């Protein structure tokens, strides 16, 4: 089927326009972060920064408590992801490989748990955390972030575990492995891409979380980067250069992780869903 | 940003049914009692965490909604039960209903826009050549990957009253009254920016998923349609669309949930302002409960919000749960 010139041109033109629309906010964030203040506050926008400056990044990283927020965010996010992976791995193995009463109930339960409206549960969580005298601590944050990503992790890993051929495990057991050994030596290595992609999505969720930390941690020592970023503007007023530098610093880990892992992860997810 | 949900598990369970029945079944029967307990032990940590960290807050939320819990009670640690007073106050007040209607319209507009734009981009991806598809994919992935708090901050800058690039472009295009326009100044303009933001960040998920789905449509179907004399439009409506329907349902369902709960975008962009005119239910619950320190009221609003969300998604939820049960 030969298409007319117009029929061949318009999809490409639309694609270019869409590309610009999609990328521009991300580009503008980085561009502003690197521009000298004079170019940011100018009557006509400077589309391509020519004088590169790191001054705004300096302002952002030298802001009060910046490194505390960075380390808090990292601790909370990494711990939440690791805990939920460990817990989910055990659970997903049972769900994918074993037959038992109530299995269906567990799966449906986790599916419902995945929909939990955490945004509106913050008041109840605040009361629980307060009654446990744990306000302004990283422990409750870690636990609840773990719970936010746990259902997704279990359900996804279940797909990946099921995708590992049963025969591999069985032949390992014929060769004298116990079930636990077979799991560790045969299944676990094959699960690597699955673990990677699920942990990536967990990482993004926990790294981004705002409503809970907003309510339970009022002291700077226990706050995380999303909270810092939202309050940044109140502190720095109309200093858009520094604000965009802060946004860039916050976004860079996720952008790198996502772009690097996206293809692997998505192909991993689809492989997990299709192969068997 | 929790993405790629629901779908992966549904595939393998088919497969498992095919090969798992025999060996799994006999092994379970032959296994010792300890073996029979194994799955429950393996699931114990996950189940315990869910009950403790999700179940308990939900129950607690229900309990709080029947208490008179304001600043004073909070400080003195006293529990005052008030029965249905909170609910009475919320449900008879005008605010709650206004916010509810606003939330539902907000969700509907955003979901429809996201699905239409995302669906069209998905179809466009299928039609593009390799190079342009790759380029567009890069754009989609970048927008998708952008953390929501950072994205909201960037949109504040794009739509800033002074030196904001959007106002500059509108001015240059001849709409001079927009040169110094304050986007956070009115209800409509605030919602407009939030909608652009949400559609921008939600479209990639829909587009990439739908594109992936179109690649699984067998070519034979199109060939058969062409043999039967179907034109472009006809083969679209009778091959592409029916094939994509389950994907469309699933993504719409997820988008409804995500957009209905869009606390971060609305709260960060303008704090529910001006004059509390852009509060949607989660923001309303937060501002009434935590902001104005009517914790009991906030809890009641939260319970009602959860019920409304369940109501909005009930239709699809039933299908999903039924499917899952059939598959197992």
Short mmCIF file of C-alpha atoms in Angstrom, two decimals, chain A residues 8-142:
data_model
loop_
_atom_site.label_atom_id
_atom_site.label_comp_id
_atom_site.label_asym_id
_atom_site.label_seq_id
_atom_site.Cartn_x
_atom_site.Cartn_y
_atom_site.Cartn_z
CA UNK A 8 4.00 9.97 4.85
CA UNK A 9 4.80 13.45 6.13
CA UNK A 10 2.17 14.17 8.75
CA UNK A 11 3.02 11.32 11.16
CA UNK A 12 6.63 12.46 11.25
CA UNK A 13 5.73 16.10 11.71
CA UNK A 14 3.32 15.20 14.51
CA UNK A 15 6.00 13.06 16.11
CA UNK A 16 8.48 15.94 16.09
CA UNK A 17 5.94 18.34 17.60
CA UNK A 18 5.04 15.80 20.29
CA UNK A 19 8.70 15.11 21.00
CA UNK A 20 9.31 18.81 21.60
CA UNK A 21 6.26 19.08 23.83
CA UNK A 22 7.25 16.04 25.86
CA UNK A 23 10.90 16.91 26.27
CA UNK A 24 10.68 20.66 26.68
CA UNK A 25 9.83 20.75 30.43
CA UNK A 26 12.72 18.41 31.19
CA UNK A 27 15.05 20.38 28.95
CA UNK A 28 13.95 23.68 30.43
CA UNK A 29 14.64 22.43 33.94
CA UNK A 30 18.26 21.59 33.08
CA UNK A 31 18.73 24.64 30.86
CA UNK A 32 17.53 26.99 33.60
CA UNK A 33 19.68 25.27 36.19
CA UNK A 34 22.81 25.93 34.16
CA UNK A 35 22.01 29.49 33.04
CA UNK A 36 23.38 32.54 34.79
CA UNK A 37 20.70 34.50 36.64
CA UNK A 38 20.82 37.30 34.09
CA UNK A 39 19.72 34.90 31.35
CA UNK A 40 16.91 33.48 33.49
CA UNK A 41 15.43 36.84 34.38
CA UNK A 42 15.41 38.28 30.90
CA UNK A 43 12.61 39.80 28.90
CA UNK A 44 13.20 37.31 26.10
CA UNK A 45 13.93 33.71 27.08
CA UNK A 46 17.43 32.45 26.33
CA UNK A 47 16.57 29.19 24.60
CA UNK A 48 20.05 27.71 24.54
CA UNK A 49 22.31 28.47 27.49
CA UNK A 50 25.67 29.66 26.25
CA UNK A 51 27.33 30.69 29.50
CA UNK A 52 27.23 27.62 31.67
CA UNK A 53 27.33 28.23 35.39
CA UNK A 54 27.29 25.89 38.37
CA UNK A 55 26.39 28.66 40.75
CA UNK A 56 22.78 27.46 41.17
CA UNK A 57 23.86 23.95 42.02
CA UNK A 58 26.15 25.44 44.61
CA UNK A 59 23.24 27.39 46.12
CA UNK A 60 21.09 24.26 46.19
CA UNK A 61 23.64 21.90 47.68
CA UNK A 62 24.75 24.46 50.23
CA UNK A 63 21.20 25.01 51.41
CA UNK A 64 20.56 24.08 55.04
CA UNK A 65 20.37 20.34 55.69
CA UNK A 66 20.69 19.43 52.02
CA UNK A 67 22.97 16.46 52.69
CA UNK A 68 20.77 15.33 55.56
CA UNK A 69 17.83 15.16 53.16
CA UNK A 70 19.90 13.29 50.59
CA UNK A 71 21.02 10.68 53.06
CA UNK A 72 17.54 10.39 54.61
CA UNK A 73 15.99 9.87 51.19
CA UNK A 74 18.60 7.28 50.26
CA UNK A 75 18.32 5.37 53.54
CA UNK A 76 14.54 5.29 53.52
CA UNK A 77 14.22 4.40 49.85
CA UNK A 78 16.92 1.74 49.71
CA UNK A 79 15.80 0.05 52.94
CA UNK A 80 12.16 0.07 51.85
CA UNK A 81 13.06 -1.49 48.50
CA UNK A 82 15.35 -4.14 49.98
CA UNK A 83 12.91 -5.17 52.72
CA UNK A 84 10.02 -5.39 50.32
CA UNK A 85 12.10 -7.44 47.87
CA UNK A 86 13.04 -9.95 50.55
CA UNK A 87 9.51 -10.27 51.88
CA UNK A 88 8.02 -10.34 48.40
CA UNK A 89 10.44 -12.95 47.11
CA UNK A 90 9.33 -15.47 49.72
CA UNK A 91 5.67 -14.69 49.17
CA UNK A 92 5.80 -14.66 45.40
CA UNK A 93 7.60 -18.01 45.37
CA UNK A 94 4.74 -19.53 47.35
CA UNK A 95 2.14 -17.90 45.11
CA UNK A 96 3.80 -18.93 41.87
CA UNK A 97 5.02 -22.43 42.70
CA UNK A 98 2.85 -23.92 45.38
CA UNK A 99 -0.76 -24.95 45.57
CA UNK A 100 -2.52 -24.36 48.84
CA UNK A 101 -5.83 -23.31 50.28
CA UNK A 102 -6.39 -19.58 50.26
CA UNK A 103 -3.91 -18.84 47.47
CA UNK A 104 -6.58 -17.06 45.45
CA UNK A 105 -7.50 -15.01 48.51
CA UNK A 106 -3.91 -13.91 48.98
CA UNK A 107 -3.60 -12.82 45.36
CA UNK A 108 -6.86 -10.89 45.38
CA UNK A 109 -5.84 -9.36 48.70
CA UNK A 110 -2.56 -8.09 47.31
CA UNK A 111 -4.33 -6.75 44.23
CA UNK A 112 -6.63 -4.74 46.45
CA UNK A 113 -3.72 -3.65 48.66
CA UNK A 114 -2.06 -2.28 45.55
CA UNK A 115 -4.92 0.20 45.17
CA UNK A 116 -4.62 1.50 48.72
CA UNK A 117 -5.26 5.25 48.78
CA UNK A 118 -2.25 6.20 50.88
CA UNK A 119 -2.80 9.88 50.19
CA UNK A 120 -5.93 9.97 52.32
CA UNK A 121 -4.68 7.58 55.01
CA UNK A 122 -2.03 9.97 56.30
CA UNK A 123 -4.15 11.18 59.21
CA UNK A 124 -4.60 7.67 60.59
CA UNK A 125 -0.93 6.91 60.06
CA UNK A 126 0.00 10.13 61.80
CA UNK A 127 -2.01 9.05 64.87
CA UNK A 128 -0.47 5.57 64.87
CA UNK A 129 3.04 6.93 64.55
CA UNK A 130 2.41 9.54 67.21
CA UNK A 131 0.96 7.02 69.67
CA UNK A 132 4.09 4.96 69.13
CA UNK A 133 6.19 8.09 69.85
CA UNK A 134 7.90 7.69 66.50
CA UNK A 135 7.27 11.08 64.92
CA UNK A 136 10.34 12.55 63.26
CA UNK A 137 11.96 9.19 62.81
CA UNK A 138 12.98 7.37 59.66
CA UNK A 139 11.70 4.00 60.89
CA UNK A 140 7.97 4.50 60.26
CA UNK A 141 8.72 6.11 56.91
CA UNK A 142 10.75 3.09 55.87
#
